[in-house]
Short mmCIF file of C-alpha atoms in Angstrom, two decimals:
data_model
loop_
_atom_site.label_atom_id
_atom_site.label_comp_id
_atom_site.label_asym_id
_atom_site.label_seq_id
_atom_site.Cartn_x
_atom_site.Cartn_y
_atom_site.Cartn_z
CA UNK A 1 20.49 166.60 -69.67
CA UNK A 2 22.46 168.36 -66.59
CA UNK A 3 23.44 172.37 -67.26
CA UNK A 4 27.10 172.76 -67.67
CA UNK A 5 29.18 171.67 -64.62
CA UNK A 6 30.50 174.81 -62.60
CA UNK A 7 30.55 176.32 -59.40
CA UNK A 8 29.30 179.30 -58.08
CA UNK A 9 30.75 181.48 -54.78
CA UNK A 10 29.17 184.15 -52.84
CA UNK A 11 30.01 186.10 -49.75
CA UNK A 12 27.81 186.75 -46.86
CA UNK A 13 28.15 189.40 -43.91
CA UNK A 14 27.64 188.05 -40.50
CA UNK A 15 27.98 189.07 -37.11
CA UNK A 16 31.22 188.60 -35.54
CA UNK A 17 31.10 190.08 -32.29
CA UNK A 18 33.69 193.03 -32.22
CA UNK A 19 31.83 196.96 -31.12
CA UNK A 20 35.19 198.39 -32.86
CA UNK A 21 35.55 197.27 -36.22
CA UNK A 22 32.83 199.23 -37.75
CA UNK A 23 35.05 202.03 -37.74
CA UNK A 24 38.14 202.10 -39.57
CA UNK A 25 41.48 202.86 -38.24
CA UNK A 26 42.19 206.85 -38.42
CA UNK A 27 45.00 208.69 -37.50
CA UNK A 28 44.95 212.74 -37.34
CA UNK A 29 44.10 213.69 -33.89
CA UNK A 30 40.92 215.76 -34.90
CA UNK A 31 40.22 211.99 -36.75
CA UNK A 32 40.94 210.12 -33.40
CA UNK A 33 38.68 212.63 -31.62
CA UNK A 34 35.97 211.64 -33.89
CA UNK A 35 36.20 207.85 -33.64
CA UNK A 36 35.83 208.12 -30.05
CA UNK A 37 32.81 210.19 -30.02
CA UNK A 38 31.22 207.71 -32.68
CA UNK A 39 31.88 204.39 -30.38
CA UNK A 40 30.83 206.17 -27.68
CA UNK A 41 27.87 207.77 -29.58
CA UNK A 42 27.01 203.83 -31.15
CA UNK A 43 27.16 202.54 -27.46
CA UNK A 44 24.62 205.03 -26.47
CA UNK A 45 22.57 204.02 -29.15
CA UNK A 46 22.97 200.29 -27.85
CA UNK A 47 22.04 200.70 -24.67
CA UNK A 48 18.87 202.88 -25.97
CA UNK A 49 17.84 199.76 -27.96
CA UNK A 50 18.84 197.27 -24.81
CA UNK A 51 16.77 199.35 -22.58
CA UNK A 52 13.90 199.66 -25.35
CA UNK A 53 13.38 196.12 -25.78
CA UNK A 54 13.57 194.95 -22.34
CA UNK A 55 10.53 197.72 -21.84
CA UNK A 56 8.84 196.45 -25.23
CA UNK A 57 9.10 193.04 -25.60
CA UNK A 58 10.10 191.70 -21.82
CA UNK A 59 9.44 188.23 -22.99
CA UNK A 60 11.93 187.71 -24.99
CA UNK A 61 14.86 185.29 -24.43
CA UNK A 62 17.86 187.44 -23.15
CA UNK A 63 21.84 185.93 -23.49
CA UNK A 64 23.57 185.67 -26.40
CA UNK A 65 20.94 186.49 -29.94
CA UNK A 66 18.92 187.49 -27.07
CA UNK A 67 17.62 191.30 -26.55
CA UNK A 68 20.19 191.97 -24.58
CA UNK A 69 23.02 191.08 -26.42
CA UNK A 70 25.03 194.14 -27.04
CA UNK A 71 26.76 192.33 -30.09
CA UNK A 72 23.94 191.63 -32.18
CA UNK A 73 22.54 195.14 -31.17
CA UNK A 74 25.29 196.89 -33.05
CA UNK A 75 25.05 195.19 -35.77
CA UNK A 76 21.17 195.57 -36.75
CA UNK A 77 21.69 198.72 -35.69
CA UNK A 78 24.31 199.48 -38.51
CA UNK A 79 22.00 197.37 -40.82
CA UNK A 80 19.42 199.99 -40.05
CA UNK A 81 21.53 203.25 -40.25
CA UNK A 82 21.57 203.74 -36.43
CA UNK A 83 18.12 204.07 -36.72
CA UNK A 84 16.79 202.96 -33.15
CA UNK A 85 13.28 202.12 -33.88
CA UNK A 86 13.89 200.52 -37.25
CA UNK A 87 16.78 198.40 -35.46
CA UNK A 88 14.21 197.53 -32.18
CA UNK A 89 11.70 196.47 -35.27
CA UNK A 90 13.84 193.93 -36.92
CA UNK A 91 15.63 192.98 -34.14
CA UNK A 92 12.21 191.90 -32.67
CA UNK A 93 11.03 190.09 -35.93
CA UNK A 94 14.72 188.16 -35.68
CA UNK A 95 14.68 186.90 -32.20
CA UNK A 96 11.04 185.90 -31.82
CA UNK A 97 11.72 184.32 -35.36
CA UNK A 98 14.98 182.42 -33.54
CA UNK A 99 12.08 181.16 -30.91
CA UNK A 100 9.47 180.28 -32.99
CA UNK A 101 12.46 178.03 -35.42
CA UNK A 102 13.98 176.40 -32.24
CA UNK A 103 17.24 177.83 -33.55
CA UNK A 104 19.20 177.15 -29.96
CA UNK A 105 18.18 173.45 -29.55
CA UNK A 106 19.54 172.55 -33.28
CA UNK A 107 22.05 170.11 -32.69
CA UNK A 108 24.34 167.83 -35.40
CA UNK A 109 22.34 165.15 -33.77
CA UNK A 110 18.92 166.16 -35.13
CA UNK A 111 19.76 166.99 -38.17
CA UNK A 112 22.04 163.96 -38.63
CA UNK A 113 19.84 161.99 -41.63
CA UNK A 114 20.35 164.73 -43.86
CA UNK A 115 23.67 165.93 -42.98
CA UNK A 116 25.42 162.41 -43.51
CA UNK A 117 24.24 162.76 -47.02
CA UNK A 118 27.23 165.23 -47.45
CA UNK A 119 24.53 167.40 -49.18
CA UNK A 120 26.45 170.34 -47.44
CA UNK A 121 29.15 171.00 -44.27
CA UNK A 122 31.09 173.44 -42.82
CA UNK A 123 34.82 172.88 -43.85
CA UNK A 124 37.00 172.24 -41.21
CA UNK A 125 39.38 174.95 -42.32
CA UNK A 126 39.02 178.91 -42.84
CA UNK A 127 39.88 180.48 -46.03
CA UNK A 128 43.14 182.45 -46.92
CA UNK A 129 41.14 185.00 -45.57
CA UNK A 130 40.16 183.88 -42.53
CA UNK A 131 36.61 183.38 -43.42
CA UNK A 132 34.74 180.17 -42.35
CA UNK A 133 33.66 178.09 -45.45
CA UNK A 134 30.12 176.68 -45.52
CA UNK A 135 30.21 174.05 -48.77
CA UNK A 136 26.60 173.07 -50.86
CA UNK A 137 26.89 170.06 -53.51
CA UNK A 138 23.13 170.73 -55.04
CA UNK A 139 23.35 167.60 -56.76
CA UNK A 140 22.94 165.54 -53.40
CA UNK A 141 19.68 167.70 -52.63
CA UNK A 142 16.54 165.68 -53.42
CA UNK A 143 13.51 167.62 -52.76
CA UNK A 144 11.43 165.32 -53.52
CA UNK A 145 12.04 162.51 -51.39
CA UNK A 146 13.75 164.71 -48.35
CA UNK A 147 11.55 166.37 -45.72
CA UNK A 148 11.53 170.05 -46.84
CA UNK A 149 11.59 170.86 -42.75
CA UNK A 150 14.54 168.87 -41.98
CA UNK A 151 16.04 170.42 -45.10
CA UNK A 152 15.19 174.13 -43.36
CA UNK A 153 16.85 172.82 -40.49
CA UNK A 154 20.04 171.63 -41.82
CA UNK A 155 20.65 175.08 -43.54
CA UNK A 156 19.79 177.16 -39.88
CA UNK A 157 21.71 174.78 -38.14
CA UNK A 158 25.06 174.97 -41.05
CA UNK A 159 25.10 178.82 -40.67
CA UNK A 160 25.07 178.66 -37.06
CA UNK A 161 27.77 176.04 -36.89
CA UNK A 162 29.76 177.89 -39.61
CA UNK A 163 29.48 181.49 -37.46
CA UNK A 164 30.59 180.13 -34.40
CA UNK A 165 34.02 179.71 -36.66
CA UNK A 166 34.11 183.56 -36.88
CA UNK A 167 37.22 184.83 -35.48
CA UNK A 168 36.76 188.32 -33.80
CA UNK A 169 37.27 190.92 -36.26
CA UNK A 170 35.72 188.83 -39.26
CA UNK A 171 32.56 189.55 -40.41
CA UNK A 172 31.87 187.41 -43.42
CA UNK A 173 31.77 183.50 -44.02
CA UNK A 174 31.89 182.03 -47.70
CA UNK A 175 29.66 180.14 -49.58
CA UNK A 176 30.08 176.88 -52.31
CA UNK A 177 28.19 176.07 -54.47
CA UNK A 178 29.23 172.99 -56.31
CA UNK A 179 26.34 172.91 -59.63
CA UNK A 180 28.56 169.92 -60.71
CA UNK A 181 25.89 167.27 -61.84
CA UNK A 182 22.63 169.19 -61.06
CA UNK A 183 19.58 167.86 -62.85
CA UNK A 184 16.28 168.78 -62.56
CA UNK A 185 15.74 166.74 -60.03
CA UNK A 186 17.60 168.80 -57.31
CA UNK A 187 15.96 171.57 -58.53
CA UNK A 188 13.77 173.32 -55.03
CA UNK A 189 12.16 176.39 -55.34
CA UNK A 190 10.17 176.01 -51.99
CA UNK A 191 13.55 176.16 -50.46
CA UNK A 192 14.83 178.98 -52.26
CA UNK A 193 11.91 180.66 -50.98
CA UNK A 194 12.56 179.89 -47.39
CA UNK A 195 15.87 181.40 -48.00
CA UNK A 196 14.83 184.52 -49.31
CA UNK A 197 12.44 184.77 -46.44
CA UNK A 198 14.56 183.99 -43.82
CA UNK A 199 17.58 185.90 -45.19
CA UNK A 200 17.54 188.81 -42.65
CA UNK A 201 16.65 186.45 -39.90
CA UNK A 202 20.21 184.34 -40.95
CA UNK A 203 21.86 187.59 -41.74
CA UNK A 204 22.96 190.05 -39.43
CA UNK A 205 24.17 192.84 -41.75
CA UNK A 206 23.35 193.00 -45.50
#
């Protein structure tokens, strides 16, 4: 017998490519002072981790979710609490994970067998707020005849597609779940494992 029919919605942070809106709007002069010194302060800090990495690690990939995107930077380091090293740490783990994956060369074209099975997709619109919507209907997911792999790579290659969609400013995309009809036979915990795994390598900011 299936569970009860429902469906379940979560929220996840993502990069979305604007050095400004970690700091909210303030208006007191002795508040404006502030926010200046703390982009400028957070810039300094980027180009500390630009400049460490290209020392460190001068193999890897540079461009955009490359070592020297400024971006991405920011972000892990407000993940990591402006902690340089920490930030230089993960950020390594995340782009040499990006290489190892093949993340750039996943196209809709490779991962077409699965992703015609409607299993999940990236709706075409945004949500009321703003937010691009990346939709999972778990009872179309058949782990047991459906290449785990190509599974792996239809989920990289939907959170890609879906933060491309991010408008500047935006820093979240939303997630589906549609349980309707699940049986035990779309049950996968191997692939809930690769997503707890790979979570901070998908994520950019928890």
């Amino acid at each position: 017998m299936c569970p009860t029919q429902s469906t379940h919605w979560m929220t996840h942070q993502f990069c979305s490519g604007c050095h400004t809106e970690f700091f909210r709007k303030m208006r007191s002069p002795g508040q404006i002072t502030m926010l200046g010194f703390n982009i400028k302060r957070s810039m300094c800090l980027v180009l500390e981790v630009k400049d460490k990495l290209k020392t460190e690690h001068p193999d890897l990939p540079v461009g955009k979710n490359g070592r020297d995107d400024e971006d991405m930077i920011l972000w892990f380091l407000k993940d990591r609490r402006f902690s340089v090293e920490d930030a230089v740490f993960k950020l390594t783990k995340a782009i040499k994970w990006r290489q190892e994956f093949s993340v750039s060369e996943l196209t809709e074209e490779s991962v077409r067998n699965l992703y015609e099975t409607g299993k999940a997709y990236v709706h075409d619109f945004l949500d009321v707020q703003g937010r691009p919507v990346l939709v999972v209907v778990v009872s179309k997911h058949f782990p047991g005849v459906q290449d785990p792999k190509e599974n792996e790579k239809l989920c990289v290659f939907l959170i890609e597609k879906a933060l491309c969609k991010i408008s500047t400013g935006r820093k979240e995309i939303l997630t589906i779940i549609d349980l309707r009809g699940f049986c035990t036979e779309n049950a996968d915990i191997s692939f809930l494992r690769f997503l707890g795994r790979r979570e901070e390598m998908l994520e950019r900011s928890r």
